[in-house]
C-alpha cells in the first residue's frame, strides 16, 4: 500500500508559500546559518521563490510518488526526506558559495536517486535507465550549469549544487538502509 507521506511535504510547501510569503526566516541564508539558525537547513526546502517554482516542485513530488510510491513507508519516507534535506543544506553550507537557497529540488534529486536504486534492487529494468539519466543530468549541470529558461521561470538561479548534494543524500540513505536491513536479517 502506498503511504501518504508525500502529502505532508506538499502541505508544508503550500503552507510555507501561502502562509509565510515574504517571511525570510525559512530560507537558506548563509549569514543566518552561521549565527546558528540551524532550522533553516530544513525549512529552506519548503519555501519557494514564486508560484511557478512551488508548482514545479510539487508536480515533481507527485511524479516521484507515482513512480516510486510503492517503496514508500511513512517512517522510511520521512527519514529519506530528512536525510536528503540535511545533506543538501549541509552540503551547500560547507561546500558551496551560495548565500541563499529555497526549494525542494535538492531533496527531490535525492528521493529520485533513491527510487532508481530501489527499482534496480527490485530488478526493475527501468531503474538502470533512470539512474543513467539522473547521473548524466547531474554531471551536465555541474559542467554546464542549469537551463536558463528554468531560472527565468523560478526567478532565481538554479542551485545545481543542491541537486548534487541531495542526490548524495539519497545515495547515502540507500546504502545505510541496505546495511541496516542486512544487519537486521543477520540478527
PDB file of C-alpha atoms in Angstrom:
ATOM      1  CA  UNK A   1       0.000   0.000   0.000  1.00  0.00           C
ATOM      2  CA  UNK A   2       1.291   3.446  -0.851  1.00  0.00           C
ATOM      3  CA  UNK A   3       1.739   5.704   2.121  1.00  0.00           C
ATOM      4  CA  UNK A   4       0.622   9.284   2.039  1.00  0.00           C
ATOM      5  CA  UNK A   5       3.798  10.838   3.484  1.00  0.00           C
ATOM      6  CA  UNK A   6       4.383  12.967   0.354  1.00  0.00           C
ATOM      7  CA  UNK A   7       1.131  14.773   1.184  1.00  0.00           C
ATOM      8  CA  UNK A   8       2.882  16.175   4.261  1.00  0.00           C
ATOM      9  CA  UNK A   9       5.628  17.584   2.032  1.00  0.00           C
ATOM     10  CA  UNK A  10       3.037  19.159  -0.276  1.00  0.00           C
ATOM     11  CA  UNK A  11       1.101  20.616   2.669  1.00  0.00           C
ATOM     12  CA  UNK A  12       4.236  22.106   4.224  1.00  0.00           C
ATOM     13  CA  UNK A  13       5.364  23.570   0.897  1.00  0.00           C
ATOM     14  CA  UNK A  14       1.972  25.162   0.228  1.00  0.00           C
ATOM     15  CA  UNK A  15       1.739  26.320   3.836  1.00  0.00           C
ATOM     16  CA  UNK A  16       5.174  27.920   3.713  1.00  0.00           C
ATOM     17  CA  UNK A  17       4.434  29.627   0.409  1.00  0.00           C
ATOM     18  CA  UNK A  18       0.976  30.960   1.162  1.00  0.00           C
ATOM     19  CA  UNK A  19       1.263  31.319   4.929  1.00  0.00           C
ATOM     20  CA  UNK A  20       4.732  32.784   5.135  1.00  0.00           C
ATOM     21  CA  UNK A  21       5.050  34.791   1.921  1.00  0.00           C
ATOM     22  CA  UNK A  22       7.796  37.335   2.396  1.00  0.00           C
ATOM     23  CA  UNK A  23       8.990  35.759   5.653  1.00  0.00           C
ATOM     24  CA  UNK A  24      12.664  35.174   5.081  1.00  0.00           C
ATOM     25  CA  UNK A  25      13.435  33.164   8.213  1.00  0.00           C
ATOM     26  CA  UNK A  26      12.565  29.996   6.251  1.00  0.00           C
ATOM     27  CA  UNK A  27      15.228  30.360   3.565  1.00  0.00           C
ATOM     28  CA  UNK A  28      18.764  29.014   3.494  1.00  0.00           C
ATOM     29  CA  UNK A  29      20.724  32.117   4.396  1.00  0.00           C
ATOM     30  CA  UNK A  30      24.438  31.592   4.960  1.00  0.00           C
ATOM     31  CA  UNK A  31      24.829  34.500   7.408  1.00  0.00           C
ATOM     32  CA  UNK A  32      21.834  33.367   9.465  1.00  0.00           C
ATOM     33  CA  UNK A  33      23.091  29.766   9.485  1.00  0.00           C
ATOM     34  CA  UNK A  34      26.476  30.987  10.682  1.00  0.00           C
ATOM     35  CA  UNK A  35      24.535  32.619  13.544  1.00  0.00           C
ATOM     36  CA  UNK A  36      23.204  29.126  14.444  1.00  0.00           C
ATOM     37  CA  UNK A  37      19.739  29.489  12.898  1.00  0.00           C
ATOM     38  CA  UNK A  38      20.038  25.810  12.022  1.00  0.00           C
ATOM     39  CA  UNK A  39      16.306  25.229  11.397  1.00  0.00           C
ATOM     40  CA  UNK A  40      16.935  26.814   8.014  1.00  0.00           C
ATOM     41  CA  UNK A  41      18.707  23.606   6.927  1.00  0.00           C
ATOM     42  CA  UNK A  42      15.208  22.037   6.849  1.00  0.00           C
ATOM     43  CA  UNK A  43      12.767  24.899   6.368  1.00  0.00           C
ATOM     44  CA  UNK A  44      14.504  26.244   3.269  1.00  0.00           C
ATOM     45  CA  UNK A  45      13.236  23.261   1.292  1.00  0.00           C
ATOM     46  CA  UNK A  46       9.596  24.187   1.848  1.00  0.00           C
ATOM     47  CA  UNK A  47       9.886  27.841   0.820  1.00  0.00           C
ATOM     48  CA  UNK A  48       9.846  28.824  -2.894  1.00  0.00           C
ATOM     49  CA  UNK A  49      10.706  31.900  -4.939  1.00  0.00           C
ATOM     50  CA  UNK A  50       7.365  32.100  -6.737  1.00  0.00           C
ATOM     51  CA  UNK A  51       4.223  30.135  -7.526  1.00  0.00           C
ATOM     52  CA  UNK A  52       5.771  28.562 -10.640  1.00  0.00           C
ATOM     53  CA  UNK A  53       8.683  27.290  -8.540  1.00  0.00           C
ATOM     54  CA  UNK A  54       6.273  25.850  -5.972  1.00  0.00           C
ATOM     55  CA  UNK A  55       4.101  24.159  -8.597  1.00  0.00           C
ATOM     56  CA  UNK A  56       7.101  22.671 -10.454  1.00  0.00           C
ATOM     57  CA  UNK A  57       8.434  21.174  -7.240  1.00  0.00           C
ATOM     58  CA  UNK A  58       5.015  19.914  -6.139  1.00  0.00           C
ATOM     59  CA  UNK A  59       4.473  18.306  -9.544  1.00  0.00           C
ATOM     60  CA  UNK A  60       7.843  16.568  -9.108  1.00  0.00           C
ATOM     61  CA  UNK A  61       6.780  15.276  -5.661  1.00  0.00           C
ATOM     62  CA  UNK A  62       3.640  13.798  -7.221  1.00  0.00           C
ATOM     63  CA  UNK A  63       5.584  12.350 -10.165  1.00  0.00           C
ATOM     64  CA  UNK A  64       8.113  10.660  -7.866  1.00  0.00           C
ATOM     65  CA  UNK A  65       5.293   9.380  -5.677  1.00  0.00           C
ATOM     66  CA  UNK A  66       3.667   7.898  -8.781  1.00  0.00           C
ATOM     67  CA  UNK A  67       6.920   6.293  -9.917  1.00  0.00           C
ATOM     68  CA  UNK A  68       8.265   5.018  -6.611  1.00  0.00           C
ATOM     69  CA  UNK A  69       5.413   5.318  -4.108  1.00  0.00           C
ATOM     70  CA  UNK A  70       5.210   1.550  -3.803  1.00  0.00           C
ATOM     71  CA  UNK A  71       8.560   1.743  -1.966  1.00  0.00           C
ATOM     72  CA  UNK A  72       7.401   4.457   0.455  1.00  0.00           C
ATOM     73  CA  UNK A  73       6.599   3.674   4.054  1.00  0.00           C
ATOM     74  CA  UNK A  74       5.837   6.575   6.379  1.00  0.00           C
ATOM     75  CA  UNK A  75       8.957   6.227   8.526  1.00  0.00           C
ATOM     76  CA  UNK A  76      11.203   5.451   5.549  1.00  0.00           C
ATOM     77  CA  UNK A  77       9.953   8.391   3.500  1.00  0.00           C
ATOM     78  CA  UNK A  78      10.302  10.844   6.380  1.00  0.00           C
ATOM     79  CA  UNK A  79      13.835   9.643   7.162  1.00  0.00           C
ATOM     80  CA  UNK A  80      14.726   9.746   3.462  1.00  0.00           C
ATOM     81  CA  UNK A  81      13.371  13.283   3.171  1.00  0.00           C
ATOM     82  CA  UNK A  82      15.250  14.452   6.275  1.00  0.00           C
ATOM     83  CA  UNK A  83      18.495  12.819   5.100  1.00  0.00           C
ATOM     84  CA  UNK A  84      18.253  14.445   1.676  1.00  0.00           C
ATOM     85  CA  UNK A  85      17.285  17.808   3.187  1.00  0.00           C
ATOM     86  CA  UNK A  86      20.160  17.797   5.660  1.00  0.00           C
ATOM     87  CA  UNK A  87      22.684  16.589   3.060  1.00  0.00           C
ATOM     88  CA  UNK A  88      21.536  19.359   0.738  1.00  0.00           C
ATOM     89  CA  UNK A  89      21.653  22.050   3.413  1.00  0.00           C
ATOM     90  CA  UNK A  90      24.928  20.975   4.992  1.00  0.00           C
ATOM     91  CA  UNK A  91      26.495  20.409   1.564  1.00  0.00           C
ATOM     92  CA  UNK A  92      25.550  23.924   0.483  1.00  0.00           C
ATOM     93  CA  UNK A  93      26.802  25.376   3.744  1.00  0.00           C
ATOM     94  CA  UNK A  94      30.166  23.597   3.689  1.00  0.00           C
ATOM     95  CA  UNK A  95      30.999  23.141   0.017  1.00  0.00           C
ATOM     96  CA  UNK A  96      29.136  25.792  -1.971  1.00  0.00           C
ATOM     97  CA  UNK A  97      29.397  29.540  -2.300  1.00  0.00           C
ATOM     98  CA  UNK A  98      25.607  30.012  -2.392  1.00  0.00           C
ATOM     99  CA  UNK A  99      24.351  32.524   0.127  1.00  0.00           C
ATOM    100  CA  UNK A 100      20.634  31.820  -0.381  1.00  0.00           C
ATOM    101  CA  UNK A 101      18.633  28.757  -1.361  1.00  0.00           C
ATOM    102  CA  UNK A 102      14.981  27.730  -1.305  1.00  0.00           C
ATOM    103  CA  UNK A 103      13.008  24.902  -2.869  1.00  0.00           C
ATOM    104  CA  UNK A 104      12.612  21.151  -2.908  1.00  0.00           C
ATOM    105  CA  UNK A 105      14.790  20.381  -5.920  1.00  0.00           C
ATOM    106  CA  UNK A 106      17.821  19.169  -3.973  1.00  0.00           C
ATOM    107  CA  UNK A 107      15.696  16.844  -1.846  1.00  0.00           C
ATOM    108  CA  UNK A 108      13.784  15.679  -4.924  1.00  0.00           C
ATOM    109  CA  UNK A 109      17.004  14.668  -6.668  1.00  0.00           C
ATOM    110  CA  UNK A 110      17.879  12.576  -3.623  1.00  0.00           C
ATOM    111  CA  UNK A 111      14.458  10.937  -3.459  1.00  0.00           C
ATOM    112  CA  UNK A 112      14.630  10.260  -7.203  1.00  0.00           C
ATOM    113  CA  UNK A 113      18.087   8.662  -6.971  1.00  0.00           C
ATOM    114  CA  UNK A 114      16.948   6.518  -4.010  1.00  0.00           C
ATOM    115  CA  UNK A 115      13.895   5.411  -6.014  1.00  0.00           C
ATOM    116  CA  UNK A 116      16.004   4.421  -9.025  1.00  0.00           C
ATOM    117  CA  UNK A 117      18.263   2.349  -6.784  1.00  0.00           C
ATOM    118  CA  UNK A 118      15.207   0.694  -5.213  1.00  0.00           C
ATOM    119  CA  UNK A 119      13.994  -0.081  -8.758  1.00  0.00           C
ATOM    120  CA  UNK A 120      17.318  -1.701  -9.602  1.00  0.00           C
ATOM    121  CA  UNK A 121      17.379  -3.660  -6.344  1.00  0.00           C
ATOM    122  CA  UNK A 122      13.810  -4.862  -7.143  1.00  0.00           C
ATOM    123  CA  UNK A 123      15.031  -5.984 -10.608  1.00  0.00           C
ATOM    124  CA  UNK A 124      13.008  -3.341 -12.469  1.00  0.00           C
ATOM    125  CA  UNK A 125      14.995  -2.705 -15.623  1.00  0.00           C
ATOM    126  CA  UNK A 126      13.769   0.878 -15.946  1.00  0.00           C
ATOM    127  CA  UNK A 127      15.786   1.667 -12.815  1.00  0.00           C
ATOM    128  CA  UNK A 128      19.009   1.461 -14.822  1.00  0.00           C
ATOM    129  CA  UNK A 129      17.719   3.926 -17.424  1.00  0.00           C
ATOM    130  CA  UNK A 130      16.530   6.310 -14.726  1.00  0.00           C
ATOM    131  CA  UNK A 131      19.852   6.040 -12.910  1.00  0.00           C
ATOM    132  CA  UNK A 132      21.821   6.752 -16.087  1.00  0.00           C
ATOM    133  CA  UNK A 133      19.541   9.706 -16.809  1.00  0.00           C
ATOM    134  CA  UNK A 134      19.897  11.312 -13.376  1.00  0.00           C
ATOM    135  CA  UNK A 135      23.680  10.798 -13.332  1.00  0.00           C
ATOM    136  CA  UNK A 136      24.012  12.393 -16.792  1.00  0.00           C
ATOM    137  CA  UNK A 137      21.793  15.297 -15.663  1.00  0.00           C
ATOM    138  CA  UNK A 138      23.865  15.870 -12.514  1.00  0.00           C
ATOM    139  CA  UNK A 139      27.136  15.788 -14.459  1.00  0.00           C
ATOM    140  CA  UNK A 140      25.742  18.087 -17.153  1.00  0.00           C
ATOM    141  CA  UNK A 141      24.603  20.598 -14.534  1.00  0.00           C
ATOM    142  CA  UNK A 142      27.965  20.545 -12.777  1.00  0.00           C
ATOM    143  CA  UNK A 143      29.818  21.140 -16.054  1.00  0.00           C
ATOM    144  CA  UNK A 144      27.446  23.429 -17.971  1.00  0.00           C
ATOM    145  CA  UNK A 145      25.052  24.791 -15.351  1.00  0.00           C
ATOM    146  CA  UNK A 146      21.281  24.730 -15.404  1.00  0.00           C
ATOM    147  CA  UNK A 147      18.788  25.733 -18.033  1.00  0.00           C
ATOM    148  CA  UNK A 148      18.370  29.492 -18.305  1.00  0.00           C
ATOM    149  CA  UNK A 149      14.671  29.071 -19.077  1.00  0.00           C
ATOM    150  CA  UNK A 150      14.100  27.336 -15.715  1.00  0.00           C
ATOM    151  CA  UNK A 151      15.983  30.134 -13.942  1.00  0.00           C
ATOM    152  CA  UNK A 152      13.697  32.674 -15.617  1.00  0.00           C
ATOM    153  CA  UNK A 153      10.565  30.736 -14.658  1.00  0.00           C
ATOM    154  CA  UNK A 154      11.511  30.465 -10.977  1.00  0.00           C
ATOM    155  CA  UNK A 155      13.034  33.963 -10.902  1.00  0.00           C
ATOM    156  CA  UNK A 156      16.262  32.683  -9.375  1.00  0.00           C
ATOM    157  CA  UNK A 157      19.436  30.878 -10.307  1.00  0.00           C
ATOM    158  CA  UNK A 158      19.004  27.116 -10.289  1.00  0.00           C
ATOM    159  CA  UNK A 159      21.067  25.683  -7.426  1.00  0.00           C
ATOM    160  CA  UNK A 160      22.746  22.810  -9.246  1.00  0.00           C
ATOM    161  CA  UNK A 161      24.928  22.109  -6.215  1.00  0.00           C
ATOM    162  CA  UNK A 162      21.746  21.447  -4.222  1.00  0.00           C
ATOM    163  CA  UNK A 163      20.796  18.787  -6.778  1.00  0.00           C
ATOM    164  CA  UNK A 164      24.184  17.107  -6.333  1.00  0.00           C
ATOM    165  CA  UNK A 165      24.111  17.185  -2.515  1.00  0.00           C
ATOM    166  CA  UNK A 166      20.523  15.976  -2.447  1.00  0.00           C
ATOM    167  CA  UNK A 167      21.465  13.066  -4.711  1.00  0.00           C
ATOM    168  CA  UNK A 168      24.354  12.243  -2.374  1.00  0.00           C
ATOM    169  CA  UNK A 169      21.794  12.224   0.441  1.00  0.00           C
ATOM    170  CA  UNK A 170      19.571   9.775  -1.456  1.00  0.00           C
ATOM    171  CA  UNK A 171      22.528   7.518  -2.226  1.00  0.00           C
ATOM    172  CA  UNK A 172      23.685   7.655   1.390  1.00  0.00           C
ATOM    173  CA  UNK A 173      20.224   6.787   2.663  1.00  0.00           C
ATOM    174  CA  UNK A 174      20.004   3.830   0.280  1.00  0.00           C
ATOM    175  CA  UNK A 175      23.380   2.487   1.464  1.00  0.00           C
ATOM    176  CA  UNK A 176      22.520   2.971   5.147  1.00  0.00           C
ATOM    177  CA  UNK A 177      19.121   1.342   4.624  1.00  0.00           C
ATOM    178  CA  UNK A 178      20.666  -1.691   2.898  1.00  0.00           C
ATOM    179  CA  UNK A 179      23.296  -2.026   5.638  1.00  0.00           C
ATOM    180  CA  UNK A 180      20.643  -1.747   8.365  1.00  0.00           C
ATOM    181  CA  UNK A 181      18.425  -4.328   6.670  1.00  0.00           C
ATOM    182  CA  UNK A 182      21.381  -6.705   6.283  1.00  0.00           C
ATOM    183  CA  UNK A 183      22.280  -6.373   9.968  1.00  0.00           C
ATOM    184  CA  UNK A 184      18.627  -6.872  10.982  1.00  0.00           C
ATOM    185  CA  UNK A 185      18.396 -10.000   8.819  1.00  0.00           C
ATOM    186  CA  UNK A 186      21.554 -11.470  10.335  1.00  0.00           C
ATOM    187  CA  UNK A 187      20.349 -10.957  13.916  1.00  0.00           C
TER     188      UNK A 187
END
